[in-house]
Amino acid sequence: MLKDIQNEADGRGVDIQNVGINNVRMPFLIKKEGGGFLSVVADVRFTVSLPKEYKGTHMSRFIEILTEYGQKPLAEEEMAAILDEALLRLDASTAAIKFSFCYFVEKTAPVSGGKALLDVPCFFVGEKQLNAPLKFTLGVDVPYTSLCPCSKEISAFGAHNQRSVCRMRLSFAPEYECIYIEEAVRMVDRTASSPVYSLLKREDEKFVTETAYQNPKFVEDMLRDMVLALRPLPGLKYFFVECENFESIHNHNAIATHEEYL
Amino acid sequence: MLKDIQNEADGRGVDIQNVGINNVRMPFLIKKEGGGFLSVVADVRFTVSLPKEYKGTHMSRFIEILTEYGQKPLAEEEMAAILDEALLRLDASTAAIKFSFCYFVEKTAPVSGGKALLDVPCFFVGEKQLNAPLKFTLGVDVPYTSLCPCSKEISAFGAHNQRSVCRMRLSFAPEYECIYIEEAVRMVDRTASSPVYSLLKREDEKFVTETAYQNPKFVEDMLRDMVLALRPLPGLKYFFVECENFESIHNHNAIATHEEYL
Amino acid sequence: MLKDIQNEADGRGVDIQNVGINNVRMPFLIKKEGGGFLSVVADVRFTVSLPKEYKGTHMSRFIEILTEYGQKPLAEEEMAAILDEALLRLDASTAAIKFSFCYFVEKTAPVSGGKALLDVPCFFVGEKQLNAPLKFTLGVDVPYTSLCPCSKEISAFGAHNQRSVCRMRLSFAPEYECIYIEEAVRMVDRTASSPVYSLLKREDEKFVTETAYQNPKFVEDMLRDMVLALRPLPGLKYFFVECENFESIHNHNAIATHEEYL
Amino acid sequence: MLKDIQNEADGRGVDIQNVGINNVRMPFLIKKEGGGFLSVVADVRFTVSLPKEYKGTHMSRFIEILTEYGQKPLAEEEMAAILDEALLRLDASTAAIKFSFCYFVEKTAPVSGGKALLDVPCFFVGEKQLNAPLKFTLGVDVPYTSLCPCSKEISAFGAHNQRSVCRMRLSFAPEYECIYIEEAVRMVDRTASSPVYSLLKREDEKFVTETAYQNPKFVEDMLRDMVLALRPLPGLKYFFVECENFESIHNHNAIATHEEYL
């Protein structure tokens, strides 16, 4: 029989906080807001703690667990189950997993009503100990349009505007459900100078141009309005929000971040 | 003595067009337009052809050659010398090298006169056979501002605008000198809705906002104007130009490309 | 009615070779070798030519066409239909599209028989004129293990080995079908020092370690063997192949490329 | 005079933790271990806090401050001065800056003695309040070779090995100096299965191959040995260390992380 080197004793006395696999790409199913699910390609990081007595963990078991879950729509419940399986099969006290993927929401053009998908980079992070509730974090990066209030105020005509992104990380108390990705997108769309869309006909382009011009926002304004929008979410225990404008007049970006424990 | 496996005979009868090293990062010096030089960090790809008789090339010699040239300001003459050394030391009939690096040009704000550096991704490609002239290609990716003519025309106020990039690849006849990176940047600045700057005070921001609004350009307009600007360059034998707008109203880009052999 | 600026006449006399949209991310279905299909997330570039008489193309129509095809399994026939629709709706003489996506193939561990998915970056490129056949190019980037023959020969024990990638671009004559992605992966697996797998148990790890040690290959060997494997493919008109080793003993890579028109 | 919108009052009552600029690329000088300095290209993120009373910060001042420091060799003292200037000129209570850059260390081949540069991605982070000491964090990502103990043990010959990276983030007590990047590289080189080099002749390749085979290390071994090496550093108050192996037998990575407050 082949020797199990990983199972050997280790004499260095160092507990390892996280060990496992990274950059595993696999297709997964994500539950959509209105029912049904979306097939996404996730980049996965999946680790456990390793007590000081053991030389190594068993890397192939992470892949076996992920492979089992490739066909089931994935939400908080399934992430808890994945982590529990890792805790048991790898004899660990803590386990953590991160799924990073591109999600899609359908957007309806504001005047023509044309529909098309918008790509939204997201992640799910889960952390768990045995017999403890799942700590779940949702990450959503929502693109939007920002228009500069200073540029509008001081210029005889026009105002510089640009593609921007609002990155949210949200954790809710265990007894509360996390919001859907679709809701995170709507929060940004309500707050931005204008939402972005994949499909815009001429009448829509007129609408978003004028909307942005009438709603100028500094990166600080967008951040503050997102802070005010996030605070009242039922059960929200922690949020981080970062707004970044890919300035049209510079080759660098304006950025603002804020985090709170509620 | 250690056996030289690479030097062994190969029976498969396949001439290899390019073999060598890739993603070697090293500091190099680049000659500036006004004299002097700039220290850059280059990502290098360096290859030679390998005749069918030989099993392998000698990878360490590429590094030795690059290391020699790390302290000398690099332009077409030095690239020819690097390639000639590769041709001789690796007994090859063709050699090719690509240096990709971030260059910096000083920009002066249009009203305040404040000065700051702007980053410009560039590359130098050289290809050479023994006793033949160097084939040199300059690549420059110049950021600029574009403002949409359609959005301006149809909207009661404002117009969407965004950061954009003009990517040029230029080859000149052997008896002509390639233009400087600084000149490529000026060509884009003269053509764009507005140049971008790293440092803009309020009076400058007013100026670039109004300038862009008065010079609306589709990605097609920018491409055509760059084609017209490039054609008369003395000695230009080939150009490729690509304009890409990071649309402020979408999460995708508008793009246009064109190439010509003159 | 809103003015159609794009439809206006242009006086510069410059035909544009390619104009359209880039970095559009959308889910698509890809036909699998054994029947059925896989849901992937594609990054799309989609362009048409624009005659010198017109000021601009109509960007929203590209999105409309892509949105229609988001639910149909995508292969050569559907790409031809997409391009024909672009040629008609945008009144263009040539159209081109590139779908870049991560595909997955199921791999079976060589001893334990465990199954898991392996990620394979791919692209489909299609180019078309009206009433002409589709020019289709398949791109597949297959990861593999390479083990250095020189290191093995000169060392008392061991040999350096590393993750590597074989990038293929293949075009077939119009009357022939392109190979499936699965077949491209098998070609690399037969040629490499060893295939890579996502799931390997201890008995499998012994197998791949010994297999690689018994099949040492320089990057030049891998390239030549791939050239010999590709040449006899029925109907192949063009291939480009690039092998790159992420050297375990360096922080840079060894690379070799070759292309042929058959 | 142009209105200063940023200076206007804000009624939302939200203090912003960080606002400023991101992805500013500029050349800087970094002090080398043995004296002298190296010219690097840094990607900079530079922010301050903004009290709830103000609508916006003044983005151009960040660029003005960075431009001043572009010509002075940069270490902890200069970072404190940069942050103090931001605190004063932007009337802020906290300021933070991150410089991310590729550094180079000269490595000497173990047998031939050939010298060449190795690229080492690094960052400097500084955070400061007025009249408080600088909090400085050094980040260094050192490439190395890892060889798998399990593969060696169970295989009749050979052992899989691969390029790997050790990412360190180190913070020292204010009265202690941070180590040099060169020392961080030496720590990894002493701990790894083998160091990596840019230039290796055949006799060196034999040496590193045999060295790695005689020093097999799991990602867990490398992490633990780095933890043991870091703990005794004089004045170290915090460290994070992450080891990642780009497995030669998989298309995904093995990873392990650990952090401690001392």
Short mmCIF file of N, CA, C and O in Angstrom, two decimals, chain A residues 2-3 5-6 10 12 14-25 45 47 50-57 59 63 149-150 153-154 218-221 223-225 227-228 231 242 244 251-259, chain D residues 2-3 5-6 10 12 14-25 45 47 50-52 54-57 59 63 149-150 153-154 218-221 223-225 227-228 231 242 244 251-259:
data_model
loop_
_atom_site.label_atom_id
_atom_site.label_comp_id
_atom_site.label_asym_id
_atom_site.label_seq_id
_atom_site.Cartn_x
_atom_site.Cartn_y
_atom_site.Cartn_z
N LEU A 2 0.38 2.28 -0.68
CA LEU A 2 1.16 3.52 -0.76
C LEU A 2 1.10 4.27 0.57
O LEU A 2 0.06 4.43 1.17
N LYS A 3 2.26 4.73 0.98
CA LYS A 3 2.39 5.44 2.25
C LYS A 3 1.58 6.75 2.22
O LYS A 3 1.57 7.45 1.21
N ILE A 5 1.85 10.02 3.42
CA ILE A 5 2.78 11.00 4.01
C ILE A 5 2.02 12.12 4.71
O ILE A 5 2.41 12.59 5.78
N GLN A 6 0.94 12.56 4.10
CA GLN A 6 0.18 13.66 4.67
C GLN A 6 -0.29 13.35 6.10
O GLN A 6 -0.38 14.24 6.94
N ASP A 10 3.65 15.76 12.66
CA ASP A 10 4.51 16.91 12.39
C ASP A 10 5.00 17.46 13.72
O ASP A 10 4.22 17.61 14.66
N ARG A 12 6.67 20.44 14.26
CA ARG A 12 6.99 21.87 14.33
C ARG A 12 6.07 22.68 15.22
O ARG A 12 6.37 23.82 15.55
N VAL A 14 3.12 24.01 14.61
CA VAL A 14 2.44 25.14 13.99
C VAL A 14 1.07 24.71 13.46
O VAL A 14 0.97 23.94 12.52
N ASP A 15 0.01 25.22 14.10
CA ASP A 15 -1.34 25.07 13.54
C ASP A 15 -1.44 25.92 12.28
O ASP A 15 -1.05 27.09 12.29
N ILE A 16 -1.99 25.34 11.21
CA ILE A 16 -2.16 26.12 9.97
C ILE A 16 -3.60 26.60 9.90
O ILE A 16 -4.53 25.82 10.07
N GLN A 17 -3.76 27.89 9.61
CA GLN A 17 -5.12 28.46 9.60
C GLN A 17 -5.92 28.06 8.37
O GLN A 17 -7.11 27.80 8.46
N ASN A 18 -5.25 28.02 7.22
CA ASN A 18 -5.95 27.72 5.98
C ASN A 18 -5.04 26.95 5.03
O ASN A 18 -3.96 27.44 4.71
N VAL A 19 -5.50 25.80 4.56
CA VAL A 19 -4.76 25.08 3.53
C VAL A 19 -5.77 24.37 2.63
O VAL A 19 -6.77 23.85 3.10
N GLY A 20 -5.48 24.40 1.33
CA GLY A 20 -6.42 23.76 0.40
C GLY A 20 -6.05 24.06 -1.03
O GLY A 20 -4.87 24.08 -1.38
N ILE A 21 -7.07 24.33 -1.84
CA ILE A 21 -6.87 24.50 -3.28
C ILE A 21 -7.36 25.87 -3.72
O ILE A 21 -8.23 26.46 -3.11
N ASN A 22 -6.78 26.35 -4.81
CA ASN A 22 -7.10 27.67 -5.31
C ASN A 22 -7.17 27.65 -6.84
O ASN A 22 -6.53 26.82 -7.47
N ASN A 23 -7.94 28.60 -7.40
CA ASN A 23 -8.08 28.70 -8.85
C ASN A 23 -8.57 27.43 -9.51
O ASN A 23 -8.15 27.07 -10.61
N VAL A 24 -9.47 26.75 -8.81
CA VAL A 24 -10.19 25.64 -9.43
C VAL A 24 -11.37 26.24 -10.18
O VAL A 24 -12.19 26.95 -9.56
N ARG A 25 -11.46 26.02 -11.46
CA ARG A 25 -12.59 26.54 -12.22
C ARG A 25 -13.57 25.40 -12.50
O ARG A 25 -13.18 24.33 -12.96
N ARG A 45 -11.78 28.93 -4.35
CA ARG A 45 -10.73 28.75 -3.34
C ARG A 45 -11.39 28.04 -2.18
O ARG A 45 -12.44 28.48 -1.69
N THR A 47 -10.54 25.93 1.47
CA THR A 47 -9.49 25.60 2.43
C THR A 47 -10.07 25.12 3.76
O THR A 47 -11.23 25.38 4.08
N LEU A 50 -5.62 23.16 9.63
CA LEU A 50 -4.89 21.91 9.82
C LEU A 50 -4.18 21.96 11.18
O LEU A 50 -3.34 22.82 11.41
N PRO A 51 -4.55 21.04 12.09
CA PRO A 51 -3.92 21.07 13.42
C PRO A 51 -2.44 20.73 13.34
O PRO A 51 -1.99 20.06 12.41
N LYS A 52 -1.71 21.19 14.35
CA LYS A 52 -0.25 21.08 14.31
C LYS A 52 0.24 19.64 14.28
O LYS A 52 1.38 19.37 13.90
N GLU A 53 -0.61 18.68 14.67
CA GLU A 53 -0.18 17.28 14.73
C GLU A 53 -0.01 16.65 13.35
O GLU A 53 0.70 15.65 13.22
N TYR A 54 -0.68 17.21 12.33
CA TYR A 54 -0.67 16.56 11.01
C TYR A 54 0.26 17.25 10.04
O TYR A 54 0.35 18.46 10.01
N LYS A 55 0.92 16.44 9.22
CA LYS A 55 1.86 16.99 8.25
C LYS A 55 1.14 17.68 7.08
O LYS A 55 1.58 18.72 6.60
N GLY A 56 0.03 17.10 6.63
CA GLY A 56 -0.62 17.69 5.47
C GLY A 56 -2.10 17.36 5.40
O GLY A 56 -2.57 16.44 6.07
N THR A 57 -2.82 18.14 4.58
CA THR A 57 -4.23 17.84 4.33
C THR A 57 -4.32 16.95 3.09
O THR A 57 -3.30 16.59 2.50
N MET A 59 -5.60 16.93 -0.49
CA MET A 59 -6.07 17.89 -1.49
C MET A 59 -7.16 17.31 -2.40
O MET A 59 -8.05 18.04 -2.83
N ILE A 63 -11.61 18.45 -4.24
CA ILE A 63 -12.14 18.30 -5.61
C ILE A 63 -13.33 17.35 -5.62
O ILE A 63 -14.34 17.58 -6.29
N PRO A 149 -20.21 66.44 -10.66
CA PRO A 149 -20.91 67.69 -10.33
C PRO A 149 -20.04 68.93 -10.52
O PRO A 149 -20.54 69.99 -10.93
N CYS A 150 -18.74 68.80 -10.26
CA CYS A 150 -17.85 69.94 -10.41
C CYS A 150 -17.74 70.32 -11.88
O CYS A 150 -17.88 71.48 -12.26
N GLU A 153 -20.89 72.00 -13.02
CA GLU A 153 -21.07 73.34 -12.45
C GLU A 153 -20.19 74.39 -13.13
O GLU A 153 -20.64 75.49 -13.41
N ILE A 154 -18.94 74.03 -13.38
CA ILE A 154 -18.00 75.05 -13.85
C ILE A 154 -17.95 75.17 -15.37
O ILE A 154 -17.38 76.13 -15.89
N PHE A 218 -20.37 62.98 -7.27
CA PHE A 218 -18.97 62.65 -7.00
C PHE A 218 -18.89 61.20 -6.54
O PHE A 218 -19.88 60.63 -6.07
N VAL A 219 -17.72 60.64 -6.58
CA VAL A 219 -17.51 59.30 -6.03
C VAL A 219 -17.89 59.29 -4.54
O VAL A 219 -18.41 58.30 -4.02
N GLU A 220 -17.70 60.42 -3.86
CA GLU A 220 -18.07 60.54 -2.45
C GLU A 220 -19.60 60.51 -2.29
O GLU A 220 -20.12 59.95 -1.33
N ASP A 221 -20.31 61.16 -3.22
CA ASP A 221 -21.78 61.16 -3.15
C ASP A 221 -22.33 59.75 -3.32
O ASP A 221 -23.23 59.32 -2.60
N LEU A 223 -20.81 56.96 -2.80
CA LEU A 223 -20.48 56.14 -1.63
C LEU A 223 -21.44 56.44 -0.48
O LEU A 223 -21.99 55.52 0.15
N ARG A 224 -21.64 57.72 -0.19
CA ARG A 224 -22.52 58.08 0.94
C ARG A 224 -23.95 57.59 0.72
O ARG A 224 -24.60 57.09 1.62
N ASP A 225 -24.43 57.73 -0.52
CA ASP A 225 -25.80 57.30 -0.78
C ASP A 225 -25.92 55.79 -0.68
O ASP A 225 -26.96 55.27 -0.26
N VAL A 227 -24.06 53.96 1.38
CA VAL A 227 -24.02 53.71 2.83
C VAL A 227 -25.42 53.89 3.43
O VAL A 227 -25.91 53.04 4.19
N LEU A 228 -26.09 54.97 3.03
CA LEU A 228 -27.43 55.23 3.55
C LEU A 228 -28.44 54.19 3.07
O LEU A 228 -29.38 53.85 3.79
N ARG A 231 -27.49 50.63 5.17
CA ARG A 231 -27.69 50.55 6.63
C ARG A 231 -29.03 49.95 7.04
O ARG A 231 -29.07 49.14 7.97
N GLU A 242 -17.27 49.99 -1.93
CA GLU A 242 -16.20 50.71 -2.62
C GLU A 242 -16.74 51.19 -3.96
O GLU A 242 -17.27 50.40 -4.73
N GLU A 244 -15.71 53.17 -7.50
CA GLU A 244 -14.53 53.55 -8.29
C GLU A 244 -14.99 54.09 -9.64
O GLU A 244 -15.75 53.44 -10.35
N ASN A 251 -6.15 59.03 -16.86
CA ASN A 251 -5.87 57.61 -17.05
C ASN A 251 -5.77 56.90 -15.70
O ASN A 251 -5.19 55.83 -15.60
N HIS A 252 -6.28 57.53 -14.65
CA HIS A 252 -6.36 56.86 -13.35
C HIS A 252 -7.79 57.03 -12.82
O HIS A 252 -8.61 57.70 -13.44
N ASN A 253 -8.06 56.44 -11.67
CA ASN A 253 -9.43 56.36 -11.17
C ASN A 253 -9.61 57.15 -9.88
O ASN A 253 -8.66 57.35 -9.13
N ALA A 254 -10.85 57.56 -9.63
CA ALA A 254 -11.23 58.09 -8.32
C ALA A 254 -11.87 56.95 -7.54
O ALA A 254 -12.60 56.14 -8.12
N ILE A 255 -11.59 56.88 -6.24
CA ILE A 255 -12.06 55.74 -5.46
C ILE A 255 -12.46 56.19 -4.06
O ILE A 255 -11.88 57.13 -3.51
N ALA A 256 -13.47 55.53 -3.50
CA ALA A 256 -13.88 55.80 -2.12
C ALA A 256 -14.38 54.50 -1.51
O ALA A 256 -15.04 53.71 -2.19
N THR A 257 -14.03 54.27 -0.23
CA THR A 257 -14.46 53.04 0.43
C THR A 257 -14.94 53.33 1.84
O THR A 257 -14.55 54.33 2.47
N HIS A 258 -15.78 52.43 2.34
CA HIS A 258 -16.34 52.59 3.69
C HIS A 258 -16.80 51.22 4.17
O HIS A 258 -17.36 50.45 3.41
N GLU A 259 -16.58 50.92 5.46
CA GLU A 259 -17.12 49.68 6.01
C GLU A 259 -17.71 49.94 7.39
O GLU A 259 -17.27 50.82 8.10
N LEU D 2 -14.16 80.15 -10.33
CA LEU D 2 -14.90 78.89 -10.46
C LEU D 2 -15.30 78.39 -9.08
O LEU D 2 -14.51 78.39 -8.15
N LYS D 3 -16.54 77.97 -8.98
CA LYS D 3 -17.09 77.49 -7.73
C LYS D 3 -16.36 76.23 -7.25
O LYS D 3 -16.02 75.36 -8.04
N ILE D 5 -17.12 73.23 -5.66
CA ILE D 5 -18.22 72.35 -5.23
C ILE D 5 -17.76 71.39 -4.13
O ILE D 5 -18.50 71.11 -3.19
N GLN D 6 -16.55 70.90 -4.26
CA GLN D 6 -16.04 69.94 -3.28
C GLN D 6 -16.06 70.51 -1.86
O GLN D 6 -16.25 69.77 -0.90
N ASP D 10 -22.01 69.14 3.37
CA ASP D 10 -22.77 67.94 3.05
C ASP D 10 -23.69 67.62 4.21
O ASP D 10 -23.26 67.64 5.37
N ARG D 12 -25.53 64.74 4.71
CA ARG D 12 -25.91 63.34 4.91
C ARG D 12 -25.36 62.73 6.20
O ARG D 12 -25.76 61.65 6.60
N VAL D 14 -22.41 61.40 6.83
CA VAL D 14 -21.59 60.19 6.67
C VAL D 14 -20.10 60.56 6.56
O VAL D 14 -19.68 61.17 5.57
N ASP D 15 -19.32 60.22 7.59
CA ASP D 15 -17.87 60.30 7.48
C ASP D 15 -17.38 59.25 6.49
O ASP D 15 -17.79 58.09 6.59
N ILE D 16 -16.51 59.63 5.56
CA ILE D 16 -15.96 58.66 4.61
C ILE D 16 -14.59 58.22 5.10
O ILE D 16 -13.75 59.04 5.45
N GLN D 17 -14.38 56.90 5.12
CA GLN D 17 -13.12 56.39 5.66
C GLN D 17 -11.94 56.58 4.72
O GLN D 17 -10.83 56.88 5.15
N ASN D 18 -12.19 56.39 3.41
CA ASN D 18 -11.09 56.51 2.43
C ASN D 18 -11.63 57.07 1.13
O ASN D 18 -12.55 56.49 0.54
N VAL D 19 -11.00 58.13 0.65
CA VAL D 19 -11.35 58.63 -0.68
C VAL D 19 -10.08 59.20 -1.32
O VAL D 19 -9.26 59.82 -0.64
N GLY D 20 -9.92 58.93 -2.60
CA GLY D 20 -8.72 59.42 -3.27
C GLY D 20 -8.59 58.85 -4.66
O GLY D 20 -9.58 58.72 -5.37
N ILE D 21 -7.35 58.49 -5.03
CA ILE D 21 -7.08 58.07 -6.41
C ILE D 21 -6.52 56.66 -6.42
O ILE D 21 -5.91 56.19 -5.45
N ASN D 22 -6.73 55.97 -7.54
CA ASN D 22 -6.30 54.58 -7.66
C ASN D 22 -5.74 54.34 -9.06
O ASN D 22 -6.11 55.02 -10.01
N ASN D 23 -4.84 53.34 -9.14
CA ASN D 23 -4.24 52.97 -10.44
C ASN D 23 -3.52 54.13 -11.10
O ASN D 23 -3.54 54.27 -12.34
N VAL D 24 -2.89 54.95 -10.29
CA VAL D 24 -1.97 55.96 -10.82
C VAL D 24 -0.63 55.26 -11.02
O VAL D 24 -0.07 54.71 -10.07
N ARG D 25 -0.11 55.26 -12.23
CA ARG D 25 1.20 54.64 -12.46
C ARG D 25 2.25 55.73 -12.60
O ARG D 25 2.07 56.69 -13.35
N ARG D 45 -2.23 53.65 -5.01
CA ARG D 45 -3.55 53.98 -4.44
C ARG D 45 -3.29 54.91 -3.27
O ARG D 45 -2.48 54.59 -2.40
N THR D 47 -5.24 57.61 -0.56
CA THR D 47 -6.54 58.08 -0.06
C THR D 47 -6.40 58.79 1.28
O THR D 47 -5.41 58.63 2.00
N LEU D 50 -12.49 61.61 4.92
CA LEU D 50 -13.20 62.87 4.64
C LEU D 50 -14.30 63.03 5.68
O LEU D 50 -15.20 62.20 5.76
N PRO D 51 -14.25 64.12 6.48
CA PRO D 51 -15.27 64.29 7.51
C PRO D 51 -16.65 64.57 6.89
O PRO D 51 -16.74 65.04 5.75
N LYS D 52 -17.67 64.27 7.66
CA LYS D 52 -19.03 64.32 7.12
C LYS D 52 -19.44 65.73 6.69
O LYS D 52 -20.38 65.88 5.91
N TYR D 54 -17.85 67.81 4.75
CA TYR D 54 -17.42 68.21 3.41
C TYR D 54 -18.00 67.34 2.32
O TYR D 54 -18.09 66.12 2.47
N LYS D 55 -18.32 67.97 1.21
CA LYS D 55 -18.91 67.23 0.08
C LYS D 55 -17.87 66.37 -0.63
O LYS D 55 -18.16 65.25 -1.07
N GLY D 56 -16.65 66.89 -0.79
CA GLY D 56 -15.67 66.12 -1.56
C GLY D 56 -14.24 66.47 -1.20
O GLY D 56 -13.98 67.51 -0.59
N THR D 57 -13.29 65.58 -1.59
CA THR D 57 -11.88 65.88 -1.39
C THR D 57 -11.36 66.54 -2.68
O THR D 57 -12.11 66.74 -3.62
N MET D 59 -8.98 65.95 -5.58
CA MET D 59 -8.23 64.85 -6.18
C MET D 59 -6.88 65.28 -6.76
O MET D 59 -5.92 64.52 -6.73
N ILE D 63 -2.11 64.00 -6.81
CA ILE D 63 -1.15 63.91 -7.93
C ILE D 63 0.00 64.88 -7.71
O ILE D 63 1.17 64.55 -7.97
N PRO D 149 6.64 15.90 -1.43
CA PRO D 149 7.15 14.75 -0.66
C PRO D 149 6.36 13.47 -0.91
O PRO D 149 6.93 12.38 -0.92
N CYS D 150 5.06 13.61 -1.10
CA CYS D 150 4.23 12.43 -1.34
C CYS D 150 4.59 11.79 -2.67
O CYS D 150 4.82 10.58 -2.76
N GLU D 153 7.88 10.03 -2.40
CA GLU D 153 7.84 8.83 -1.56
C GLU D 153 7.20 7.66 -2.30
O GLU D 153 7.68 6.52 -2.21
N ILE D 154 6.12 7.92 -3.01
CA ILE D 154 5.35 6.81 -3.58
C ILE D 154 5.80 6.41 -4.99
O ILE D 154 5.39 5.36 -5.48
N PHE D 218 5.79 19.90 1.17
CA PHE D 218 4.40 20.24 0.90
C PHE D 218 4.21 21.75 1.03
O PHE D 218 5.02 22.43 1.68
N VAL D 219 3.11 22.26 0.50
CA VAL D 219 2.79 23.67 0.70
C VAL D 219 2.66 23.95 2.20
O VAL D 219 3.02 25.03 2.70
N GLU D 220 2.21 22.94 2.97
CA GLU D 220 2.10 23.09 4.43
C GLU D 220 3.49 23.19 5.07
O GLU D 220 3.68 23.94 6.03
N ASP D 221 4.44 22.41 4.56
CA ASP D 221 5.81 22.46 5.11
C ASP D 221 6.43 23.83 4.88
O ASP D 221 7.06 24.40 5.78
N LEU D 223 4.92 26.64 4.38
CA LEU D 223 4.25 27.64 5.21
C LEU D 223 4.76 27.57 6.65
O LEU D 223 5.10 28.60 7.25
N ARG D 224 4.81 26.37 7.20
CA ARG D 224 5.27 26.24 8.60
C ARG D 224 6.70 26.71 8.78
O ARG D 224 7.04 27.38 9.76
N ASP D 225 7.56 26.36 7.82
CA ASP D 225 8.96 26.79 7.95
C ASP D 225 9.09 28.30 7.81
O ASP D 225 9.95 28.92 8.46
N VAL D 227 6.70 30.41 8.80
CA VAL D 227 6.19 30.91 10.08
C VAL D 227 7.32 30.89 11.12
O VAL D 227 7.55 31.87 11.85
N LEU D 228 8.04 29.77 11.17
CA LEU D 228 9.14 29.65 12.15
C LEU D 228 10.27 30.62 11.84
O LEU D 228 10.94 31.12 12.75
N ARG D 231 8.79 34.45 12.84
CA ARG D 231 8.51 34.80 14.24
C ARG D 231 9.66 35.50 14.96
O ARG D 231 9.42 36.46 15.69
N GLU D 242 1.50 33.54 2.79
CA GLU D 242 0.69 32.67 1.92
C GLU D 242 1.63 31.98 0.94
O GLU D 242 2.41 32.65 0.26
N GLU D 244 1.77 29.38 -2.33
CA GLU D 244 0.91 28.83 -3.38
C GLU D 244 1.77 28.08 -4.39
O GLU D 244 2.74 28.62 -4.91
N ASN D 251 -4.34 21.66 -13.09
CA ASN D 251 -4.49 23.02 -13.62
C ASN D 251 -5.01 23.95 -12.53
O ASN D 251 -5.54 25.03 -12.82
N HIS D 252 -4.91 23.55 -11.29
CA HIS D 252 -5.24 24.43 -10.17
C HIS D 252 -4.08 24.41 -9.18
O HIS D 252 -3.10 23.68 -9.38
N ASN D 253 -4.18 25.20 -8.14
CA ASN D 253 -3.05 25.40 -7.23
C ASN D 253 -3.32 24.85 -5.84
O ASN D 253 -4.47 24.76 -5.41
N ALA D 254 -2.25 24.53 -5.12
CA ALA D 254 -2.34 24.26 -3.69
C ALA D 254 -1.95 25.54 -2.96
O ALA D 254 -1.03 26.24 -3.38
N ILE D 255 -2.66 25.82 -1.85
CA ILE D 255 -2.43 27.10 -1.17
C ILE D 255 -2.53 26.91 0.33
O ILE D 255 -3.28 26.07 0.82
N ALA D 256 -1.74 27.70 1.07
CA ALA D 256 -1.81 27.68 2.54
C ALA D 256 -1.50 29.08 3.03
O ALA D 256 -0.63 29.76 2.48
N THR D 257 -2.25 29.53 4.06
CA THR D 257 -2.02 30.88 4.60
C THR D 257 -2.03 30.85 6.12
O THR D 257 -2.63 29.98 6.75
N HIS D 258 -1.39 31.84 6.70
CA HIS D 258 -1.31 31.94 8.16
C HIS D 258 -0.98 33.38 8.51
O HIS D 258 -0.17 34.01 7.85
N GLU D 259 -1.61 33.90 9.58
CA GLU D 259 -1.24 35.24 10.04
C GLU D 259 -1.15 35.24 11.56
O GLU D 259 -1.82 34.47 12.25
#
